[in-house]
Amino acid sequence: MRTGLVLWVFLMAVKCFSQEKTVAGIVFDKESKARIASVNIRNITTGIAVYNNLKGEFNIKAVAGDQLVFTRQDYHPDTIKVQNNTPLAIYMERLAIQLKLVTVHDTMLSPEKRLEATKRDYNKIYGPLAYNDFITSPSSGGAGLSIDALWNSISREGRNAASLRQIIERDYEQNVIDYRFNRTSVGNITGLKDEKLTSFMLRYRPGFYTTKTLSDYEFIAMIRNNLKRFLRNQRTYSLQPLTGK
């Protein structure tokens, strides 16, 4: 009698122990191999459900033969059958293809931002020398020069640093003009296109001081006055069509 009781207690203990077994693991994105969180793991055999943590890790009660279903928004559900209590690595596939992160940089920087960027790059090559009487023009603007080209144009010892500053200053001034006197804005004001627009812009390109000091109203008025001269000169110098005698 006592032997039968001991055997029954032993069997119950084994059964209880087996019911308390758990399966652990980590959930990954199949494409990026990054850990993903907020995944619902449901043991459809027992009805138990849990969520994994922010590290993608989970732990759920399950034994061999149980089926686990992994679900998450934007991912295909995944179902596995537990073979043993070895930790699992689950790779879930996205519903849509994940595009790689693309960083878009503003290529239409104002002259001011472009000059500040050039100053920073110049300082990397020459150190604090870049900020000693760097430029005599107004502090806002942009140079837009290739630092590699500048580096190749001067000696490694920096003996031509003054010449470099002059190059940056001249290009800064031209960038200020280009930023305000560009094909899009001039074309909208004059209505000119293609070769006529190019010819007008070459002939009536304003100077740096004019570009910096005129208000928007004055700048547009200047362009329109120059347009009248441009059209008048075209009529003056245009050839009359040939006529037969």
Coordinates of C-alpha atoms in Angstrom, one line a residue:
M1 CA 0.0 0.0 0.0
R2 CA 2.8 2.4 1.0
T3 CA 4.7 1.5 -2.2
G4 CA 1.7 2.3 -4.4
L5 CA 1.3 5.7 -2.6
V6 CA 4.9 6.6 -3.1
L7 CA 4.7 5.7 -6.8
W8 CA 1.6 7.8 -7.3
V9 CA 3.2 10.8 -5.6
F10 CA 6.2 10.4 -7.8
L11 CA 4.1 10.3 -11.0
M12 CA 2.2 13.4 -10.0
A13 CA 5.4 15.2 -9.3
V14 CA 6.8 14.3 -12.7
K15 CA 3.5 15.4 -14.4
C16 CA 3.5 18.7 -12.5
F17 CA 7.1 19.3 -13.4
S18 CA 6.6 18.6 -17.0
Q19 CA 3.6 21.0 -17.1
E20 CA 5.9 23.8 -15.7
K21 CA 8.4 23.6 -18.5
T22 CA 9.0 26.7 -20.6
V23 CA 10.4 27.6 -24.0
A24 CA 12.5 30.7 -24.4
G25 CA 13.8 32.4 -27.5
I26 CA 14.4 35.6 -29.5
V27 CA 12.4 37.0 -32.4
F28 CA 14.3 38.6 -35.3
D29 CA 13.4 40.4 -38.6
K30 CA 14.2 37.9 -41.3
E31 CA 15.6 40.6 -43.7
S32 CA 17.6 42.9 -41.4
K33 CA 18.3 40.3 -38.7
A34 CA 17.4 43.0 -36.1
R35 CA 15.5 42.0 -33.0
I36 CA 11.8 42.9 -33.0
A37 CA 9.6 43.6 -30.0
S38 CA 5.8 43.6 -29.4
V39 CA 5.4 40.1 -30.9
N40 CA 2.5 38.1 -29.6
I41 CA 3.4 34.4 -28.9
R42 CA 0.4 32.1 -28.4
N43 CA 0.6 28.5 -27.4
I44 CA -2.5 27.2 -29.3
T45 CA -2.2 23.9 -27.6
T46 CA -2.8 25.4 -24.1
G47 CA -4.2 28.8 -25.0
I48 CA -1.5 30.7 -23.1
A49 CA -0.3 33.9 -24.8
V50 CA 2.6 36.3 -24.0
Y51 CA 4.4 39.2 -25.6
N52 CA 8.2 39.4 -26.0
N53 CA 10.2 42.2 -24.4
L54 CA 12.0 45.2 -26.0
K55 CA 15.0 43.0 -26.6
G56 CA 12.9 40.6 -28.6
E57 CA 13.2 37.9 -25.9
F58 CA 10.3 35.7 -24.9
N59 CA 9.5 32.9 -22.4
I60 CA 6.4 30.9 -22.6
K61 CA 5.1 27.7 -20.9
A62 CA 5.3 24.9 -23.5
V63 CA 6.3 21.3 -23.9
A64 CA 7.3 19.1 -26.8
G65 CA 4.4 18.8 -29.2
D66 CA 2.9 22.2 -28.4
Q67 CA 2.4 24.7 -31.3
L68 CA 3.4 28.3 -30.9
V69 CA 2.1 31.0 -33.2
F70 CA 4.0 34.3 -33.6
T71 CA 2.1 37.4 -34.8
R72 CA 3.0 41.0 -35.1
Q73 CA 1.6 43.9 -37.2
D74 CA 3.3 44.3 -40.6
Y75 CA 4.7 40.7 -40.4
H76 CA 3.5 37.4 -41.7
P77 CA 2.4 35.0 -38.8
D78 CA 4.8 32.2 -38.1
T79 CA 3.9 28.8 -36.5
I80 CA 6.3 26.3 -35.1
K81 CA 6.0 23.0 -33.3
V82 CA 8.0 22.7 -30.1
Q83 CA 10.5 19.8 -30.4
N84 CA 12.2 20.3 -27.0
N85 CA 13.1 23.0 -24.6
T86 CA 16.1 24.3 -26.5
P87 CA 16.0 28.1 -26.9
L88 CA 14.5 29.2 -30.2
A89 CA 15.5 31.8 -32.8
I90 CA 12.4 32.9 -34.7
Y91 CA 12.8 34.9 -38.0
M92 CA 9.6 36.7 -39.1
E93 CA 9.1 38.0 -42.6
R94 CA 7.6 41.5 -43.3
L95 CA 4.4 41.8 -45.3
A96 CA 6.1 44.4 -47.5
I97 CA 9.7 44.9 -48.6
Q98 CA 11.5 47.1 -46.2
L99 CA 13.4 49.9 -48.0
K100 CA 16.8 50.9 -46.8
L101 CA 17.0 54.2 -45.0
V102 CA 17.9 57.0 -47.3
T103 CA 19.1 60.3 -45.9
V104 CA 18.2 63.3 -48.2
H105 CA 20.5 66.3 -48.0
D106 CA 19.5 69.7 -49.2
T107 CA 21.7 70.4 -52.2
M108 CA 20.3 73.9 -52.7
L109 CA 22.0 75.4 -49.7
S110 CA 22.0 79.2 -49.3
P111 CA 25.3 80.9 -49.8
E112 CA 25.4 81.6 -46.1
K113 CA 25.2 77.9 -45.3
R114 CA 27.7 76.9 -48.0
L115 CA 30.3 79.3 -46.6
E116 CA 29.8 78.0 -43.1
A117 CA 30.3 74.5 -44.4
T118 CA 33.5 75.6 -46.2
K119 CA 34.8 77.3 -43.1
R120 CA 34.4 74.0 -41.1
D121 CA 36.2 72.0 -43.8
Y122 CA 38.9 74.6 -44.1
N123 CA 39.4 74.5 -40.3
K124 CA 39.9 70.7 -40.5
I125 CA 42.8 71.2 -42.8
Y126 CA 44.4 74.4 -41.3
G127 CA 43.1 74.5 -37.8
P128 CA 42.4 77.8 -36.1
L129 CA 44.2 79.7 -38.9
A130 CA 40.9 79.4 -40.8
Y131 CA 39.2 81.9 -38.5
N132 CA 42.0 84.5 -38.5
D133 CA 40.9 87.2 -40.9
F134 CA 39.2 84.5 -42.9
I135 CA 37.2 86.7 -45.3
T136 CA 36.7 90.4 -45.8
S137 CA 33.2 90.1 -47.3
P138 CA 30.0 90.0 -45.1
S139 CA 30.1 86.9 -42.9
S140 CA 27.1 85.3 -44.6
G141 CA 27.4 83.4 -47.9
G142 CA 28.7 80.2 -49.4
A143 CA 31.8 79.2 -51.3
G144 CA 30.7 75.9 -52.8
L145 CA 34.3 74.8 -53.5
S146 CA 35.6 71.3 -53.5
I147 CA 37.8 71.0 -50.4
D148 CA 39.9 68.3 -52.2
A149 CA 40.5 70.7 -55.1
L150 CA 41.5 73.4 -52.7
W151 CA 43.8 71.0 -50.9
N152 CA 45.5 70.1 -54.1
S153 CA 45.9 73.7 -55.1
I154 CA 48.1 74.7 -52.1
S155 CA 51.1 73.4 -50.4
R156 CA 50.9 71.1 -47.4
E157 CA 52.5 73.7 -45.2
G158 CA 49.7 76.1 -45.9
R159 CA 52.0 78.8 -47.3
N160 CA 49.3 79.8 -49.8
A161 CA 46.5 80.1 -47.3
A162 CA 45.9 83.7 -48.2
S163 CA 45.4 82.8 -51.8
L164 CA 43.0 80.1 -50.7
R165 CA 40.9 82.7 -48.8
Q166 CA 40.8 84.9 -51.8
I167 CA 39.5 82.0 -54.0
I168 CA 36.8 81.2 -51.4
E169 CA 35.9 84.9 -51.2
R170 CA 35.5 85.3 -55.0
D171 CA 33.5 82.1 -55.3
Y172 CA 31.3 83.2 -52.4
E173 CA 30.5 86.4 -54.2
Q174 CA 29.6 84.5 -57.4
N175 CA 27.4 82.1 -55.4
V176 CA 25.5 85.0 -53.8
I177 CA 24.8 86.3 -57.3
D178 CA 23.8 82.8 -58.7
Y179 CA 21.5 82.2 -55.7
R180 CA 19.5 85.3 -56.5
F181 CA 20.0 85.7 -60.3
N182 CA 19.2 82.2 -61.4
R183 CA 17.5 80.8 -64.5
T184 CA 14.3 79.9 -62.8
S185 CA 13.7 83.3 -61.2
V186 CA 14.9 85.4 -64.1
G187 CA 12.9 83.2 -66.5
N188 CA 9.8 83.8 -64.5
I189 CA 10.3 87.6 -64.4
T190 CA 11.3 88.0 -68.1
G191 CA 9.4 85.2 -69.8
L192 CA 12.6 84.4 -71.7
K193 CA 13.6 80.8 -72.4
D194 CA 16.5 78.8 -73.8
E195 CA 19.1 80.7 -75.8
K196 CA 17.5 84.1 -75.2
L197 CA 17.4 83.6 -71.5
T198 CA 21.1 82.5 -71.5
S199 CA 22.1 85.6 -73.6
F200 CA 20.1 87.9 -71.3
M201 CA 21.7 86.5 -68.2
L202 CA 25.2 86.7 -69.5
R203 CA 24.7 90.3 -70.7
Y204 CA 23.0 91.7 -67.7
R205 CA 24.5 89.7 -64.8
P206 CA 24.5 92.0 -61.8
G207 CA 27.5 92.6 -59.6
F208 CA 28.0 91.3 -56.0
Y209 CA 27.3 94.7 -54.3
T210 CA 24.1 95.2 -56.3
T211 CA 22.9 91.7 -55.6
K212 CA 23.5 92.1 -51.8
T213 CA 22.0 95.6 -51.4
L214 CA 18.9 95.8 -53.6
S215 CA 15.6 94.9 -52.1
D216 CA 13.4 92.3 -53.9
Y217 CA 11.3 95.0 -55.5
E218 CA 14.4 96.9 -56.7
F219 CA 16.0 93.7 -57.9
I220 CA 13.0 92.7 -60.0
A221 CA 12.6 96.3 -61.3
M222 CA 16.3 96.2 -62.4
I223 CA 15.7 92.9 -64.3
R224 CA 12.7 94.3 -66.0
N225 CA 14.5 97.5 -67.1
N226 CA 17.3 95.4 -68.5
L227 CA 14.8 93.3 -70.3
K228 CA 13.5 96.4 -72.1
R229 CA 17.1 97.2 -73.2
F230 CA 17.6 93.6 -74.2
L231 CA 14.5 93.5 -76.4
R232 CA 15.2 97.0 -77.9
N233 CA 18.7 96.0 -78.8
Q234 CA 17.4 92.8 -80.4
R235 CA 15.1 94.8 -82.7
T236 CA 17.8 97.3 -83.5
Y237 CA 20.4 94.7 -84.6
S238 CA 18.1 92.1 -86.0
L239 CA 18.4 91.6 -89.8
Q240 CA 15.5 92.4 -92.0
P241 CA 14.2 89.4 -94.0
L242 CA 15.4 89.1 -97.5
T243 CA 12.9 90.1 -100.2
G244 CA 13.1 89.1 -103.8
K245 CA 13.5 91.7 -106.5

